[in-house]
C-alpha cells in the first residue's frame, strides 16, 4: 500500500490502494476509465496536497495532477496566460514577477498547484485570485467532455467556487487562464504592506514572502495545511453582540453599504484566529497536534500526529468557539476519511 504522507503537507501517516501520476488529459482519462467502474475504489484528485488532510488510510486511488506548461501573449492592455493545472503556484508567481507580468504579487508563497487555485479562490493580503482568472478549462470525469468555465461560471466567493458545489468531484481542472491588466492599482492596504514606501510589485512580492515566512510554519519543517478554518462571516447583529463584550474585536465589513439605513444588512468577517485565541487554544497542544503559537488559525503536526488527533483538536476548537461566541467555524481544509471527503 503506497504511502500518502509525502503527498499532503500536513504529513499524517496514511496509505491508499494506488497513486497514479498523470501529465496530460488522455493519460488521466485512461487511468480514470480503468478504475471508475470498480465501486470498491474511491478516487481523489490531488495537486500539491496543501489543502488535503488524509485522516485515515484511503480505500482508493489518488490521481496526482502533473499537467505542465505555461503560454503567454499580450495586447496593449493585458497579459494573457494559459497555465497547466499541475504547475506549482509559487514557482508560477515567481516566473510572472521575473517576466514583469504583474498582479500576483500579493499571492506569493501560497503552497499548492495552479489547478487548485480557482477551487477555493485562493486569497491573501487583500487579493483573491478570481480577480485575475479569465477562464478555467476542465474535463468532465464521467464523459471526458471538455468544458470551459468563464469567470462568471465559476461563481467565485470567499474561499469558494462552483467547483466546491455543483461541480465537486465531477471535473478535472486541466488549465487555468489568467488575464492581467497592465495598468492596475497595487493592493497595499493590508497591515505591514501599508508601511511600504513607494510600493512596487517587486516590493510587495518580497514583503509578502517575508511576512509569510515570519508568521506561518513552513510545511517542509512542520506539517500543516495553512488556515484550518475559514474566517466566519456574520450578521451585523451577531457582531454587535460580541463587540459589546469585547472592546477590540477585529472585523471587516465584507458586504452591505455604509449608509446608516443599510448598516443592519452588513455582513461582517471576524478573523477565526482571534476567536480561536479568545477560546484559549493559541499554542495549545493535544497529543501531537498544536494550535500554532503565532497564528492560531493553523494547526500543525508535531510529528507522528494521527487523524483522530487532528479531528479531536478541530472539534474541540469548533465547540469552544461556538460555546463562547455562538459562531460555528467551518473547516477551510479538505479532510479525507477512508472513502473520501468527510465533514466534522
Ligand atoms: C503554509 C500554508 C499556507 C497557505 N496559505 C494560504 C493562503 O494564504 N490563502 C489561501 O487561499 N490558501 C492558503 N493555503 C491553502 C492551499 O495552499 C490552497 O488551498 C491551495 O490552492 C491548495 O492547492 P493544492 O494543489 O495543494 O490542493 P490539494 O490539497 O492538492 O487539493 C485541494 C482540493 O482541490 C482538488 N483539486 C486539486 N487539483 C485539482 C484539479 N486539477 N482538478 C480538480 N480538482 C482538483 C482536490 O481534490 C482537493 O479537493 C495555505 C496552505 C499552507 C500549507
PDB file of N, CA and C and ligand atoms in Angstrom, residues 9 44-52 65 85 109-113 115-117 119-124 159 163 171-174 212 216-217 219 224-227 332 334 341, ligand 1:
ATOM      1  N   UNK A   9       0.801  18.153   2.716  1.00  0.00           N
ATOM      2  CA  UNK A   9       1.729  18.958   3.528  1.00  0.00           C
ATOM      3  C   UNK A   9       1.489  18.778   5.025  1.00  0.00           C
ATOM      4  N   UNK A  44      -9.547  10.153  -5.766  1.00  0.00           N
ATOM      5  CA  UNK A  44      -9.313  11.519  -5.283  1.00  0.00           C
ATOM      6  C   UNK A  44      -8.252  12.163  -6.149  1.00  0.00           C
ATOM      7  N   UNK A  45      -8.582  13.347  -6.683  1.00  0.00           N
ATOM      8  CA  UNK A  45      -7.617  14.105  -7.494  1.00  0.00           C
ATOM      9  C   UNK A  45      -6.811  14.990  -6.567  1.00  0.00           C
ATOM     10  N   UNK A  46      -5.505  14.969  -6.727  1.00  0.00           N
ATOM     11  CA  UNK A  46      -4.637  15.736  -5.831  1.00  0.00           C
ATOM     12  C   UNK A  46      -3.717  16.641  -6.631  1.00  0.00           C
ATOM     13  N   UNK A  47      -3.505  17.857  -6.104  1.00  0.00           N
ATOM     14  CA  UNK A  47      -2.481  18.746  -6.655  1.00  0.00           C
ATOM     15  C   UNK A  47      -1.273  18.658  -5.744  1.00  0.00           C
ATOM     16  N   UNK A  48      -1.007  19.748  -5.016  1.00  0.00           N
ATOM     17  CA  UNK A  48       0.135  19.754  -4.103  1.00  0.00           C
ATOM     18  C   UNK A  48      -0.179  19.216  -2.720  1.00  0.00           C
ATOM     19  N   UNK A  49      -1.435  18.876  -2.460  1.00  0.00           N
ATOM     20  CA  UNK A  49      -1.792  18.302  -1.153  1.00  0.00           C
ATOM     21  C   UNK A  49      -1.680  19.293  -0.001  1.00  0.00           C
ATOM     22  N   UNK A  50      -1.744  20.605  -0.293  1.00  0.00           N
ATOM     23  CA  UNK A  50      -1.589  21.570   0.797  1.00  0.00           C
ATOM     24  C   UNK A  50      -2.921  22.001   1.399  1.00  0.00           C
ATOM     25  N   UNK A  51      -3.994  21.443   0.852  1.00  0.00           N
ATOM     26  CA  UNK A  51      -5.306  21.741   1.430  1.00  0.00           C
ATOM     27  C   UNK A  51      -6.055  20.445   1.735  1.00  0.00           C
ATOM     28  N   UNK A  52      -5.347  19.319   1.665  1.00  0.00           N
ATOM     29  CA  UNK A  52      -5.971  17.997   1.836  1.00  0.00           C
ATOM     30  C   UNK A  52      -5.282  17.254   2.982  1.00  0.00           C
ATOM     31  N   UNK A  65      -2.064  15.338 -10.235  1.00  0.00           N
ATOM     32  CA  UNK A  65      -2.037  16.157 -11.451  1.00  0.00           C
ATOM     33  C   UNK A  65      -0.640  16.728 -11.708  1.00  0.00           C
ATOM     34  N   UNK A  85      -2.527  22.866 -15.016  1.00  0.00           N
ATOM     35  CA  UNK A  85      -3.002  22.779 -13.628  1.00  0.00           C
ATOM     36  C   UNK A  85      -1.965  22.189 -12.678  1.00  0.00           C
ATOM     37  N   UNK A 109       4.022  32.782  -2.384  1.00  0.00           N
ATOM     38  CA  UNK A 109       4.329  31.757  -1.361  1.00  0.00           C
ATOM     39  C   UNK A 109       3.120  30.973  -0.844  1.00  0.00           C
ATOM     40  N   UNK A 110       2.012  31.009  -1.571  1.00  0.00           N
ATOM     41  CA  UNK A 110       0.908  30.098  -1.207  1.00  0.00           C
ATOM     42  C   UNK A 110       1.266  28.733  -1.790  1.00  0.00           C
ATOM     43  N   UNK A 111       1.283  27.694  -0.958  1.00  0.00           N
ATOM     44  CA  UNK A 111       1.657  26.382  -1.496  1.00  0.00           C
ATOM     45  C   UNK A 111       0.576  25.822  -2.428  1.00  0.00           C
ATOM     46  N   UNK A 112       0.946  24.807  -3.171  1.00  0.00           N
ATOM     47  CA  UNK A 112      -0.055  24.096  -3.960  1.00  0.00           C
ATOM     48  C   UNK A 112       0.101  24.304  -5.453  1.00  0.00           C
ATOM     49  N   UNK A 113      -0.896  23.797  -6.171  1.00  0.00           N
ATOM     50  CA  UNK A 113      -0.847  23.785  -7.629  1.00  0.00           C
ATOM     51  C   UNK A 113      -1.712  24.902  -8.205  1.00  0.00           C
ATOM     52  N   UNK A 115      -3.813  24.412 -10.555  1.00  0.00           N
ATOM     53  CA  UNK A 115      -5.144  23.841 -10.798  1.00  0.00           C
ATOM     54  C   UNK A 115      -6.084  23.967  -9.614  1.00  0.00           C
ATOM     55  N   UNK A 116      -5.528  24.014  -8.414  1.00  0.00           N
ATOM     56  CA  UNK A 116      -6.398  24.119  -7.234  1.00  0.00           C
ATOM     57  C   UNK A 116      -6.774  25.560  -6.926  1.00  0.00           C
ATOM     58  N   UNK A 117      -6.070  26.535  -7.530  1.00  0.00           N
ATOM     59  CA  UNK A 117      -6.297  27.931  -7.106  1.00  0.00           C
ATOM     60  C   UNK A 117      -7.725  28.421  -7.307  1.00  0.00           C
ATOM     61  N   UNK A 119     -10.423  26.626  -7.111  1.00  0.00           N
ATOM     62  CA  UNK A 119     -11.401  25.821  -6.369  1.00  0.00           C
ATOM     63  C   UNK A 119     -11.833  26.536  -5.096  1.00  0.00           C
ATOM     64  N   UNK A 120     -10.839  26.969  -4.325  1.00  0.00           N
ATOM     65  CA  UNK A 120     -11.256  27.721  -3.127  1.00  0.00           C
ATOM     66  C   UNK A 120     -10.941  29.211  -3.295  1.00  0.00           C
ATOM     67  N   UNK A 121     -10.724  29.634  -4.554  1.00  0.00           N
ATOM     68  CA  UNK A 121     -10.481  31.056  -4.820  1.00  0.00           C
ATOM     69  C   UNK A 121      -9.439  31.579  -3.829  1.00  0.00           C
ATOM     70  N   UNK A 122      -8.212  31.083  -3.995  1.00  0.00           N
ATOM     71  CA  UNK A 122      -7.167  31.422  -3.009  1.00  0.00           C
ATOM     72  C   UNK A 122      -7.015  32.932  -2.891  1.00  0.00           C
ATOM     73  N   UNK A 123      -6.660  33.342  -1.714  1.00  0.00           N
ATOM     74  CA  UNK A 123      -6.528  34.776  -1.482  1.00  0.00           C
ATOM     75  C   UNK A 123      -5.557  35.059  -0.359  1.00  0.00           C
ATOM     76  N   UNK A 124      -4.969  36.238  -0.401  1.00  0.00           N
ATOM     77  CA  UNK A 124      -4.069  36.666   0.675  1.00  0.00           C
ATOM     78  C   UNK A 124      -3.771  38.146   0.511  1.00  0.00           C
ATOM     79  N   UNK A 159     -13.240  32.020  -0.490  1.00  0.00           N
ATOM     80  CA  UNK A 159     -12.746  30.634  -0.426  1.00  0.00           C
ATOM     81  C   UNK A 159     -13.773  29.660  -1.019  1.00  0.00           C
ATOM     82  N   UNK A 163     -16.871  24.846  -8.152  1.00  0.00           N
ATOM     83  CA  UNK A 163     -16.152  23.562  -8.174  1.00  0.00           C
ATOM     84  C   UNK A 163     -16.167  22.911  -6.788  1.00  0.00           C
ATOM     85  N   UNK A 171     -15.319  17.237 -12.074  1.00  0.00           N
ATOM     86  CA  UNK A 171     -14.409  17.695 -13.129  1.00  0.00           C
ATOM     87  C   UNK A 171     -12.943  17.617 -12.693  1.00  0.00           C
ATOM     88  N   UNK A 172     -12.103  17.478 -13.716  1.00  0.00           N
ATOM     89  CA  UNK A 172     -10.666  17.691 -13.538  1.00  0.00           C
ATOM     90  C   UNK A 172     -10.356  19.047 -14.144  1.00  0.00           C
ATOM     91  N   UNK A 173      -9.690  19.903 -13.397  1.00  0.00           N
ATOM     92  CA  UNK A 173      -9.232  21.168 -13.975  1.00  0.00           C
ATOM     93  C   UNK A 173      -7.916  20.875 -14.686  1.00  0.00           C
ATOM     94  N   UNK A 174      -7.840  21.247 -15.971  1.00  0.00           N
ATOM     95  CA  UNK A 174      -6.622  20.940 -16.721  1.00  0.00           C
ATOM     96  C   UNK A 174      -5.737  22.173 -16.895  1.00  0.00           C
ATOM     97  N   UNK A 212       5.035  36.154   5.413  1.00  0.00           N
ATOM     98  CA  UNK A 212       4.547  34.776   5.497  1.00  0.00           C
ATOM     99  C   UNK A 212       5.572  33.883   6.182  1.00  0.00           C
ATOM    100  N   UNK A 216       3.992  32.119   9.341  1.00  0.00           N
ATOM    101  CA  UNK A 216       3.411  30.802   9.054  1.00  0.00           C
ATOM    102  C   UNK A 216       4.465  29.712   9.101  1.00  0.00           C
ATOM    103  N   UNK A 217       4.136  28.572   9.683  1.00  0.00           N
ATOM    104  CA  UNK A 217       5.116  27.491   9.692  1.00  0.00           C
ATOM    105  C   UNK A 217       5.349  26.941   8.290  1.00  0.00           C
ATOM    106  N   UNK A 219       5.650  24.189   5.774  1.00  0.00           N
ATOM    107  CA  UNK A 219       5.217  22.787   5.791  1.00  0.00           C
ATOM    108  C   UNK A 219       6.373  21.796   5.631  1.00  0.00           C
ATOM    109  N   UNK A 224       1.592  21.123   8.078  1.00  0.00           N
ATOM    110  CA  UNK A 224       0.373  21.915   8.277  1.00  0.00           C
ATOM    111  C   UNK A 224      -0.308  22.111   6.928  1.00  0.00           C
ATOM    112  N   UNK A 225      -1.533  22.580   6.979  1.00  0.00           N
ATOM    113  CA  UNK A 225      -2.288  22.808   5.740  1.00  0.00           C
ATOM    114  C   UNK A 225      -2.763  24.250   5.671  1.00  0.00           C
ATOM    115  N   UNK A 226      -1.984  25.162   6.220  1.00  0.00           N
ATOM    116  CA  UNK A 226      -2.390  26.570   6.219  1.00  0.00           C
ATOM    117  C   UNK A 226      -3.584  26.775   7.135  1.00  0.00           C
ATOM    118  N   UNK A 227      -4.430  27.722   6.776  1.00  0.00           N
ATOM    119  CA  UNK A 227      -5.602  28.029   7.613  1.00  0.00           C
ATOM    120  C   UNK A 227      -6.489  26.799   7.710  1.00  0.00           C
ATOM    121  N   UNK A 332     -11.567  25.077   6.456  1.00  0.00           N
ATOM    122  CA  UNK A 332     -11.145  25.501   5.108  1.00  0.00           C
ATOM    123  C   UNK A 332     -10.443  24.328   4.424  1.00  0.00           C
ATOM    124  N   UNK A 334      -9.591  20.327   3.339  1.00  0.00           N
ATOM    125  CA  UNK A 334     -10.358  19.147   2.927  1.00  0.00           C
ATOM    126  C   UNK A 334      -9.893  17.979   3.785  1.00  0.00           C
ATOM    127  N   UNK A 341     -14.086  12.466   1.097  1.00  0.00           N
ATOM    128  CA  UNK A 341     -14.170  13.660   1.954  1.00  0.00           C
ATOM    129  C   UNK A 341     -15.099  13.414   3.140  1.00  0.00           C
TER     130      UNK A 341
HETATM  131  C1  LIG B   1       1.525  27.031   4.817  1.00  0.00           C
HETATM  132  C2  LIG B   1       0.254  27.195   4.014  1.00  0.00           C
HETATM  133  C3  LIG B   1      -0.217  28.465   3.737  1.00  0.00           C
HETATM  134  C4  LIG B   1      -1.399  28.639   2.988  1.00  0.00           C
HETATM  135  N1  LIG B   1      -1.818  29.905   2.746  1.00  0.00           N
HETATM  136  C5  LIG B   1      -2.943  30.110   2.017  1.00  0.00           C
HETATM  137  C6  LIG B   1      -3.391  31.438   1.738  1.00  0.00           C
HETATM  138  O1  LIG B   1      -2.762  32.419   2.118  1.00  0.00           O
HETATM  139  N2  LIG B   1      -4.528  31.584   1.015  1.00  0.00           N
HETATM  140  C7  LIG B   1      -5.246  30.511   0.547  1.00  0.00           C
HETATM  141  O2  LIG B   1      -6.261  30.727  -0.112  1.00  0.00           O
HETATM  142  N3  LIG B   1      -4.830  29.247   0.794  1.00  0.00           N
HETATM  143  C8  LIG B   1      -3.711  29.023   1.522  1.00  0.00           C
HETATM  144  N4  LIG B   1      -3.297  27.739   1.788  1.00  0.00           N
HETATM  145  C9  LIG B   1      -4.112  26.600   1.311  1.00  0.00           C
HETATM  146  C10 LIG B   1      -3.588  25.987  -0.019  1.00  0.00           C
HETATM  147  O3  LIG B   1      -2.302  26.415  -0.308  1.00  0.00           O
HETATM  148  C11 LIG B   1      -4.512  26.319  -1.181  1.00  0.00           C
HETATM  149  O4  LIG B   1      -5.816  25.859  -0.919  1.00  0.00           O
HETATM  150  C12 LIG B   1      -4.036  25.682  -2.489  1.00  0.00           C
HETATM  151  O5  LIG B   1      -4.759  26.204  -3.576  1.00  0.00           O
HETATM  152  C13 LIG B   1      -4.175  24.175  -2.473  1.00  0.00           C
HETATM  153  O6  LIG B   1      -3.512  23.678  -3.617  1.00  0.00           O
HETATM  154  P1  LIG B   1      -3.110  22.154  -3.729  1.00  0.00           P
HETATM  155  O7  LIG B   1      -2.742  21.883  -5.124  1.00  0.00           O
HETATM  156  O8  LIG B   1      -2.088  21.825  -2.696  1.00  0.00           O
HETATM  157  O9  LIG B   1      -4.516  21.467  -3.353  1.00  0.00           O
HETATM  158  P2  LIG B   1      -4.825  19.972  -2.940  1.00  0.00           P
HETATM  159  O10 LIG B   1      -4.802  19.857  -1.451  1.00  0.00           O
HETATM  160  O11 LIG B   1      -3.995  19.016  -3.708  1.00  0.00           O
HETATM  161  O12 LIG B   1      -6.331  19.879  -3.446  1.00  0.00           O
HETATM  162  C14 LIG B   1      -7.304  20.731  -2.878  1.00  0.00           C
HETATM  163  C15 LIG B   1      -8.678  20.338  -3.434  1.00  0.00           C
HETATM  164  O13 LIG B   1      -8.718  20.614  -4.824  1.00  0.00           O
HETATM  165  C16 LIG B   1      -8.983  19.432  -5.584  1.00  0.00           C
HETATM  166  N5  LIG B   1      -8.127  19.529  -6.772  1.00  0.00           N
HETATM  167  C17 LIG B   1      -6.802  19.821  -6.796  1.00  0.00           C
HETATM  168  N6  LIG B   1      -6.376  19.919  -8.065  1.00  0.00           N
HETATM  169  C18 LIG B   1      -7.451  19.681  -8.859  1.00  0.00           C
HETATM  170  C19 LIG B   1      -7.641  19.648 -10.270  1.00  0.00           C
HETATM  171  N7  LIG B   1      -6.659  19.886 -11.130  1.00  0.00           N
HETATM  172  N8  LIG B   1      -8.893  19.361 -10.729  1.00  0.00           N
HETATM  173  C20 LIG B   1      -9.909  19.139  -9.878  1.00  0.00           C
HETATM  174  N9  LIG B   1      -9.781  19.157  -8.542  1.00  0.00           N
HETATM  175  C21 LIG B   1      -8.565  19.425  -8.035  1.00  0.00           C
HETATM  176  C22 LIG B   1      -8.620  18.286  -4.672  1.00  0.00           C
HETATM  177  O14 LIG B   1      -9.390  17.132  -4.972  1.00  0.00           O
HETATM  178  C23 LIG B   1      -8.988  18.862  -3.311  1.00  0.00           C
HETATM  179  O15 LIG B   1     -10.345  18.718  -3.049  1.00  0.00           O
HETATM  180  C24 LIG B   1      -2.109  27.523   2.518  1.00  0.00           C
HETATM  181  C25 LIG B   1      -1.620  26.226   2.783  1.00  0.00           C
HETATM  182  C26 LIG B   1      -0.449  26.066   3.516  1.00  0.00           C
HETATM  183  C27 LIG B   1       0.076  24.686   3.773  1.00  0.00           C
END
